[in-house]
Amino acid sequence: MMRMIATASAVLLISLGVFAQEGQLDALRGQVPLLEERTPEPLYDAENDDRRRSRAYPMQPPTIPHKIDNYQVDLNANRCMSCHSRQRVGETQAPMISVTHYMDRDGNFLAELSPRRYFCDQCHVPQTDAPLAVENRFVDIAEILRQRRETQE
Ligand code: HEC
Ligand code: HEC
């Protein structure tokens, strides 16, 4: 049994190597051969224009329209909550985290931020001015319905 596994993994590794050399497997490496170092992408600027983006689907976590460099989010502090918590929004004018962030998984409301919503950047991400790697062909459902009504008329 062990020998079979060893042979199988050896075959797999060899074929992986071959594919990687042809640049077919690793989307991040692109066509660069395994033994060569890729020229890294330039660093792109995070969007910081305070303009909200519209959402692409219901319940999508909104993207972050500001920089979050060096914002501490760990056991000791949550920098995001210093602006976005219920208590602070009056002062900061940041949009309040929605009620779902105060709910546990059974739908009970908590007085404090729910632990499952503590690490904000698990769901919310800043945007950069990087060129799109893949084109986005998303169309909002409202637009699809509008087009359908037009063709039916
Ligand atoms: C200094 C205050 C401040 C801090 C700290 C802060 N924000 Fe914000 N945030 C704002 C304000 C104000 C807005 C409203 C848009 C704007 O002015 O940028 C906003 C907007 C947002 C939005 C967009 C909401 C929507 O409905 O479109 C998200 C998401 C967000 N912030 C997440 C975060 C996360 C995650 C962190 C921590 C990593 C964070 N923010 C830290 C002030 C802050
Ligand atoms: C598990 C994923 C998840 C985590 C973690 C999370 N959020 Fe959200 N957030 C969402 C989703 C999904 C929405 C949109 C639907 C909703 O309100 O529940 C949202 C909405 C928001 C909004 C917009 C509220 C509104 O009324 O439009 C803000 C601001 C926000 N989150 C900030 C935060 C901050 C700050 C944290 C960290 C303390 C955080 N979120 C953690 C998923 C998450």
GROMACS .gro file of C-alpha atoms and ligand atoms in nm:
model
  239
    1MET     CA    1   0.000   0.000   0.000
    2MET     CA    2   0.270   0.247   0.105
    3ARG     CA    3   0.460   0.170  -0.215
    4MET     CA    4   0.154   0.239  -0.423
    5ILE     CA    5   0.104   0.575  -0.253
    6ALA     CA    6   0.471   0.660  -0.296
    7THR     CA    7   0.464   0.572  -0.667
    8ALA     CA    8   0.140   0.761  -0.720
    9SER     CA    9   0.275   1.073  -0.550
   10ALA     CA   10   0.602   1.050  -0.745
   11VAL     CA   11   0.407   1.035  -1.073
   12LEU     CA   12   0.191   1.325  -0.960
   13LEU     CA   13   0.491   1.536  -0.863
   14ILE     CA   14   0.666   1.468  -1.192
   15SER     CA   15   0.358   1.556  -1.396
   16LEU     CA   16   0.302   1.868  -1.185
   17GLY     CA   17   0.660   1.969  -1.259
   18VAL     CA   18   0.609   1.920  -1.631
   19PHE     CA   19   0.287   2.119  -1.635
   20ALA     CA   20   0.433   2.395  -1.422
   21GLN     CA   21   0.724   2.423  -1.659
   22GLU     CA   22   0.489   2.475  -1.945
   23GLY     CA   23   0.325   2.741  -1.731
   24GLN     CA   24  -0.015   2.579  -1.748
   25LEU     CA   25  -0.090   2.505  -1.390
   26ASP     CA   26  -0.010   2.809  -1.188
   27ALA     CA   27  -0.217   3.114  -1.272
   28LEU     CA   28  -0.003   3.330  -1.045
   29ARG     CA   29   0.326   3.231  -1.207
   30GLY     CA   30   0.190   3.270  -1.557
   31GLN     CA   31   0.420   3.136  -1.828
   32VAL     CA   32   0.738   3.169  -1.622
   33PRO     CA   33   0.936   2.842  -1.596
   34LEU     CA   34   0.969   2.693  -1.250
   35LEU     CA   35   1.338   2.764  -1.207
   36GLU     CA   36   1.314   3.128  -1.307
   37GLU     CA   37   1.199   3.409  -1.085
   38ARG     CA   38   0.901   3.611  -1.197
   39THR     CA   39   0.918   3.992  -1.210
   40PRO     CA   40   0.672   4.086  -0.936
   41GLU     CA   41   0.362   4.293  -1.013
   42PRO     CA   42   0.393   4.658  -0.911
   43LEU     CA   43   0.216   4.755  -0.590
   44TYR     CA   44  -0.114   4.924  -0.659
   45ASP     CA   45  -0.272   5.208  -0.464
   46ALA     CA   46  -0.569   5.132  -0.242
   47GLU     CA   47  -0.879   5.328  -0.337
   48ASN     CA   48  -0.934   5.602  -0.085
   49ASP     CA   49  -1.202   5.820  -0.237
   50ASP     CA   50  -1.473   5.755   0.026
   51ARG     CA   51  -1.715   5.666  -0.253
   52ARG     CA   52  -1.924   5.358  -0.185
   53ARG     CA   53  -1.952   5.103  -0.463
   54SER     CA   54  -2.286   4.945  -0.540
   55ARG     CA   55  -2.315   4.580  -0.448
   56ALA     CA   56  -2.309   4.298  -0.697
   57TYR     CA   57  -2.546   4.060  -0.518
   58PRO     CA   58  -2.781   4.060  -0.218
   59MET     CA   59  -2.600   4.032   0.119
   60GLN     CA   60  -2.264   4.111  -0.039
   61PRO     CA   61  -2.030   4.262   0.218
   62PRO     CA   62  -1.975   4.617   0.090
   63THR     CA   63  -1.618   4.686  -0.021
   64ILE     CA   64  -1.416   4.932   0.185
   65PRO     CA   65  -1.395   5.277   0.022
   66HIS     CA   66  -1.099   5.391   0.232
   67LYS     CA   67  -0.746   5.282   0.319
   68ILE     CA   68  -0.704   5.044   0.610
   69ASP     CA   69  -0.323   5.044   0.631
   70ASN     CA   70  -0.201   4.976   0.986
   71TYR     CA   71  -0.551   4.944   1.130
   72GLN     CA   72  -0.507   4.704   1.420
   73VAL     CA   73  -0.759   4.421   1.444
   74ASP     CA   74  -0.653   4.161   1.695
   75LEU     CA   75  -0.721   4.026   2.043
   76ASN     CA   76  -0.649   4.362   2.206
   77ALA     CA   77  -0.809   4.614   1.976
   78ASN     CA   78  -1.044   4.653   1.682
   79ARG     CA   79  -0.966   4.977   1.502
   80CYS     CA   80  -1.262   4.942   1.268
   81MET     CA   81  -1.502   4.945   1.561
   82SER     CA   82  -1.357   5.273   1.684
   83CYS     CA   83  -1.549   5.434   1.396
   84HIS     CA   84  -1.813   5.182   1.288
   85SER     CA   85  -1.959   5.070   1.621
   86ARG     CA   86  -2.304   5.183   1.729
   87GLN     CA   87  -2.155   5.405   1.999
   88ARG     CA   88  -1.907   5.584   1.773
   89VAL     CA   89  -2.093   5.662   1.450
   90GLY     CA   90  -2.241   5.987   1.580
   91GLU     CA   91  -1.893   6.122   1.629
   92THR     CA   92  -1.724   5.968   1.324
   93GLN     CA   93  -2.012   5.978   1.070
   94ALA     CA   94  -1.905   5.632   0.951
   95PRO     CA   95  -2.192   5.399   0.851
   96MET     CA   96  -2.284   5.176   1.143
   97ILE     CA   97  -2.220   4.804   1.114
   98SER     CA   98  -2.561   4.654   1.041
   99VAL     CA   99  -2.772   4.456   1.291
  100THR     CA  100  -2.642   4.127   1.151
  101HIS     CA  101  -2.306   4.209   1.309
  102TYR     CA  102  -2.471   4.201   1.649
  103MET     CA  103  -2.641   3.865   1.595
  104ASP     CA  104  -2.516   3.522   1.691
  105ARG     CA  105  -2.560   3.230   1.454
  106ASP     CA  106  -2.902   3.147   1.601
  107GLY     CA  107  -3.030   3.497   1.527
  108ASN     CA  108  -3.020   3.620   1.888
  109PHE     CA  109  -2.925   3.984   1.931
  110LEU     CA  110  -2.617   4.058   2.138
  111ALA     CA  111  -2.522   4.382   2.312
  112GLU     CA  112  -2.172   4.364   2.165
  113LEU     CA  113  -2.025   4.285   1.825
  114SER     CA  114  -2.071   3.914   1.753
  115PRO     CA  115  -1.744   3.717   1.768
  116ARG     CA  116  -1.815   3.577   1.421
  117ARG     CA  117  -1.806   3.932   1.283
  118TYR     CA  118  -1.497   4.043   1.473
  119PHE     CA  119  -1.237   4.008   1.196
  120CYS     CA  120  -1.383   4.258   0.950
  121ASP     CA  121  -1.141   4.196   0.664
  122GLN     CA  122  -1.247   3.834   0.653
  123CYS     CA  123  -1.543   3.971   0.453
  124HIS     CA  124  -1.478   4.338   0.373
  125VAL     CA  125  -1.191   4.423   0.141
  126PRO     CA  126  -1.038   4.746   0.018
  127GLN     CA  127  -1.008   4.796  -0.358
  128THR     CA  128  -0.703   4.892  -0.562
  129ASP     CA  129  -0.649   5.059  -0.898
  130ALA     CA  130  -0.494   4.738  -1.037
  131PRO     CA  131  -0.602   4.647  -1.392
  132LEU     CA  132  -0.863   4.369  -1.392
  133ALA     CA  133  -0.715   4.021  -1.425
  134VAL     CA  134  -1.050   3.893  -1.549
  135GLU     CA  135  -1.332   4.094  -1.702
  136ASN     CA  136  -1.643   4.123  -1.486
  137ARG     CA  137  -1.962   4.050  -1.674
  138PHE     CA  138  -2.197   4.074  -1.378
  139VAL     CA  139  -2.538   4.226  -1.456
  140ASP     CA  140  -2.771   4.334  -1.177
  141ILE     CA  141  -3.101   4.140  -1.154
  142ALA     CA  142  -3.295   4.466  -1.185
  143GLU     CA  143  -3.128   4.527  -1.521
  144ILE     CA  144  -3.204   4.171  -1.642
  145LEU     CA  145  -3.570   4.212  -1.546
  146ARG     CA  146  -3.586   4.549  -1.722
  147GLN     CA  147  -3.441   4.399  -2.041
  148ARG     CA  148  -3.689   4.111  -2.024
  149ARG     CA  149  -3.983   4.349  -1.989
  150GLU     CA  150  -3.860   4.543  -2.291
  151THR     CA  151  -3.831   4.234  -2.513
  152GLN     CA  152  -4.176   4.114  -2.403
  153GLU     CA  153  -4.346   4.439  -2.498
  154HEC     C1  154  -1.143   5.677   1.113
  154HEC     C2  155  -1.271   5.614   1.105
  154HEC     C3  156  -1.282   5.480   1.033
  154HEC     C4  157  -1.211   5.365   1.058
  154HEC     C5  158  -1.102   5.343   1.162
  154HEC     C6  159  -1.262   5.266   0.966
  154HEC     N1  160  -1.362   5.320   0.888
  154HEC    FE1  161  -1.470   5.225   0.747
  154HEC     N2  162  -1.565   5.398   0.698
  154HEC     C7  163  -1.548   5.520   0.763
  154HEC     C8  164  -1.630   5.620   0.697
  154HEC     C9  165  -1.640   5.767   0.739
  154HEC    C10  166  -1.697   5.556   0.592
  154HEC    C11  167  -1.796   5.618   0.492
  154HEC    C12  168  -1.730   5.637   0.358
  154HEC    C13  169  -1.605   5.717   0.371
  154HEC     O1  170  -1.614   5.833   0.411
  154HEC     O2  171  -1.496   5.660   0.348
  154HEC    C14  172  -1.654   5.416   0.595
  154HEC    C15  173  -1.699   5.321   0.508
  154HEC    C16  174  -1.675   5.184   0.524
  154HEC    C17  175  -1.741   5.079   0.450
  154HEC    C18  176  -1.846   5.096   0.338
  154HEC    C19  177  -1.985   5.072   0.392
  154HEC    C20  178  -2.089   5.072   0.282
  154HEC     O3  179  -2.207   5.053   0.316
  154HEC     O4  180  -2.055   5.089   0.165
  154HEC    C21  181  -1.689   4.961   0.493
  154HEC    C22  182  -1.726   4.821   0.446
  154HEC    C23  183  -1.591   4.991   0.595
  154HEC     N3  184  -1.585   5.127   0.610
  154HEC    C24  185  -1.517   4.897   0.663
  154HEC    C25  186  -1.414   4.927   0.751
  154HEC    C26  187  -1.323   4.828   0.805
  154HEC    C27  188  -1.328   4.679   0.776
  154HEC    C28  189  -1.237   4.895   0.888
  154HEC    C29  190  -1.119   4.839   0.964
  154HEC    C30  191  -1.021   4.762   0.888
  154HEC    C31  192  -1.275   5.035   0.885
  154HEC     N4  193  -1.381   5.050   0.800
  154HEC    C32  194  -1.216   5.136   0.961
  154HEC    C33  195  -1.467   5.542   0.871
  154HEC    C34  196  -1.376   5.451   0.925
  155HEC     C1  197  -1.877   3.715   0.810
  155HEC     C2  198  -1.865   3.828   0.722
  155HEC     C3  199  -1.857   3.967   0.781
  155HEC     C4  200  -1.774   4.013   0.881
  155HEC     C5  201  -1.669   3.935   0.958
  155HEC     C6  202  -1.802   4.155   0.895
  155HEC     N1  203  -1.900   4.192   0.807
  155HEC    FE1  204  -1.971   4.380   0.777
  155HEC     N2  205  -2.109   4.309   0.646
  155HEC     C7  206  -2.116   4.180   0.600
  155HEC     C8  207  -2.230   4.166   0.511
  155HEC     C9  208  -2.271   4.037   0.441
  155HEC    C10  209  -2.290   4.293   0.501
  155HEC    C11  210  -2.413   4.332   0.419
  155HEC    C12  211  -2.538   4.268   0.470
  155HEC    C13  212  -2.555   4.294   0.615
  155HEC     O1  213  -2.568   4.409   0.654
  155HEC     O2  214  -2.550   4.196   0.689
  155HEC    C14  215  -2.211   4.382   0.588
  155HEC    C15  216  -2.238   4.516   0.607
  155HEC    C16  217  -2.149   4.605   0.667
  155HEC    C17  218  -2.162   4.749   0.667
  155HEC    C18  219  -2.272   4.828   0.598
  155HEC    C19  220  -2.388   4.837   0.690
  155HEC    C20  221  -2.509   4.894   0.623
  155HEC     O3  222  -2.609   4.914   0.695
  155HEC     O4  223  -2.508   4.916   0.501
  155HEC    C21  224  -2.055   4.800   0.738
  155HEC    C22  225  -2.023   4.945   0.763
  155HEC    C23  226  -1.979   4.686   0.785
  155HEC     N3  227  -2.039   4.569   0.743
  155HEC    C24  228  -1.865   4.695   0.862
  155HEC    C25  229  -1.803   4.586   0.925
  155HEC    C26  230  -1.700   4.597   1.026
  155HEC    C27  231  -1.641   4.728   1.077
  155HEC    C28  232  -1.668   4.469   1.062
  155HEC    C29  233  -1.571   4.424   1.171
  155HEC    C30  234  -1.600   4.473   1.306
  155HEC    C31  235  -1.748   4.378   0.982
  155HEC     N4  236  -1.830   4.454   0.901
  155HEC    C32  237  -1.740   4.238   0.985
  155HEC    C33  238  -2.031   4.076   0.635
  155HEC    C34  239  -1.936   4.082   0.736
   0.00000   0.00000   0.00000
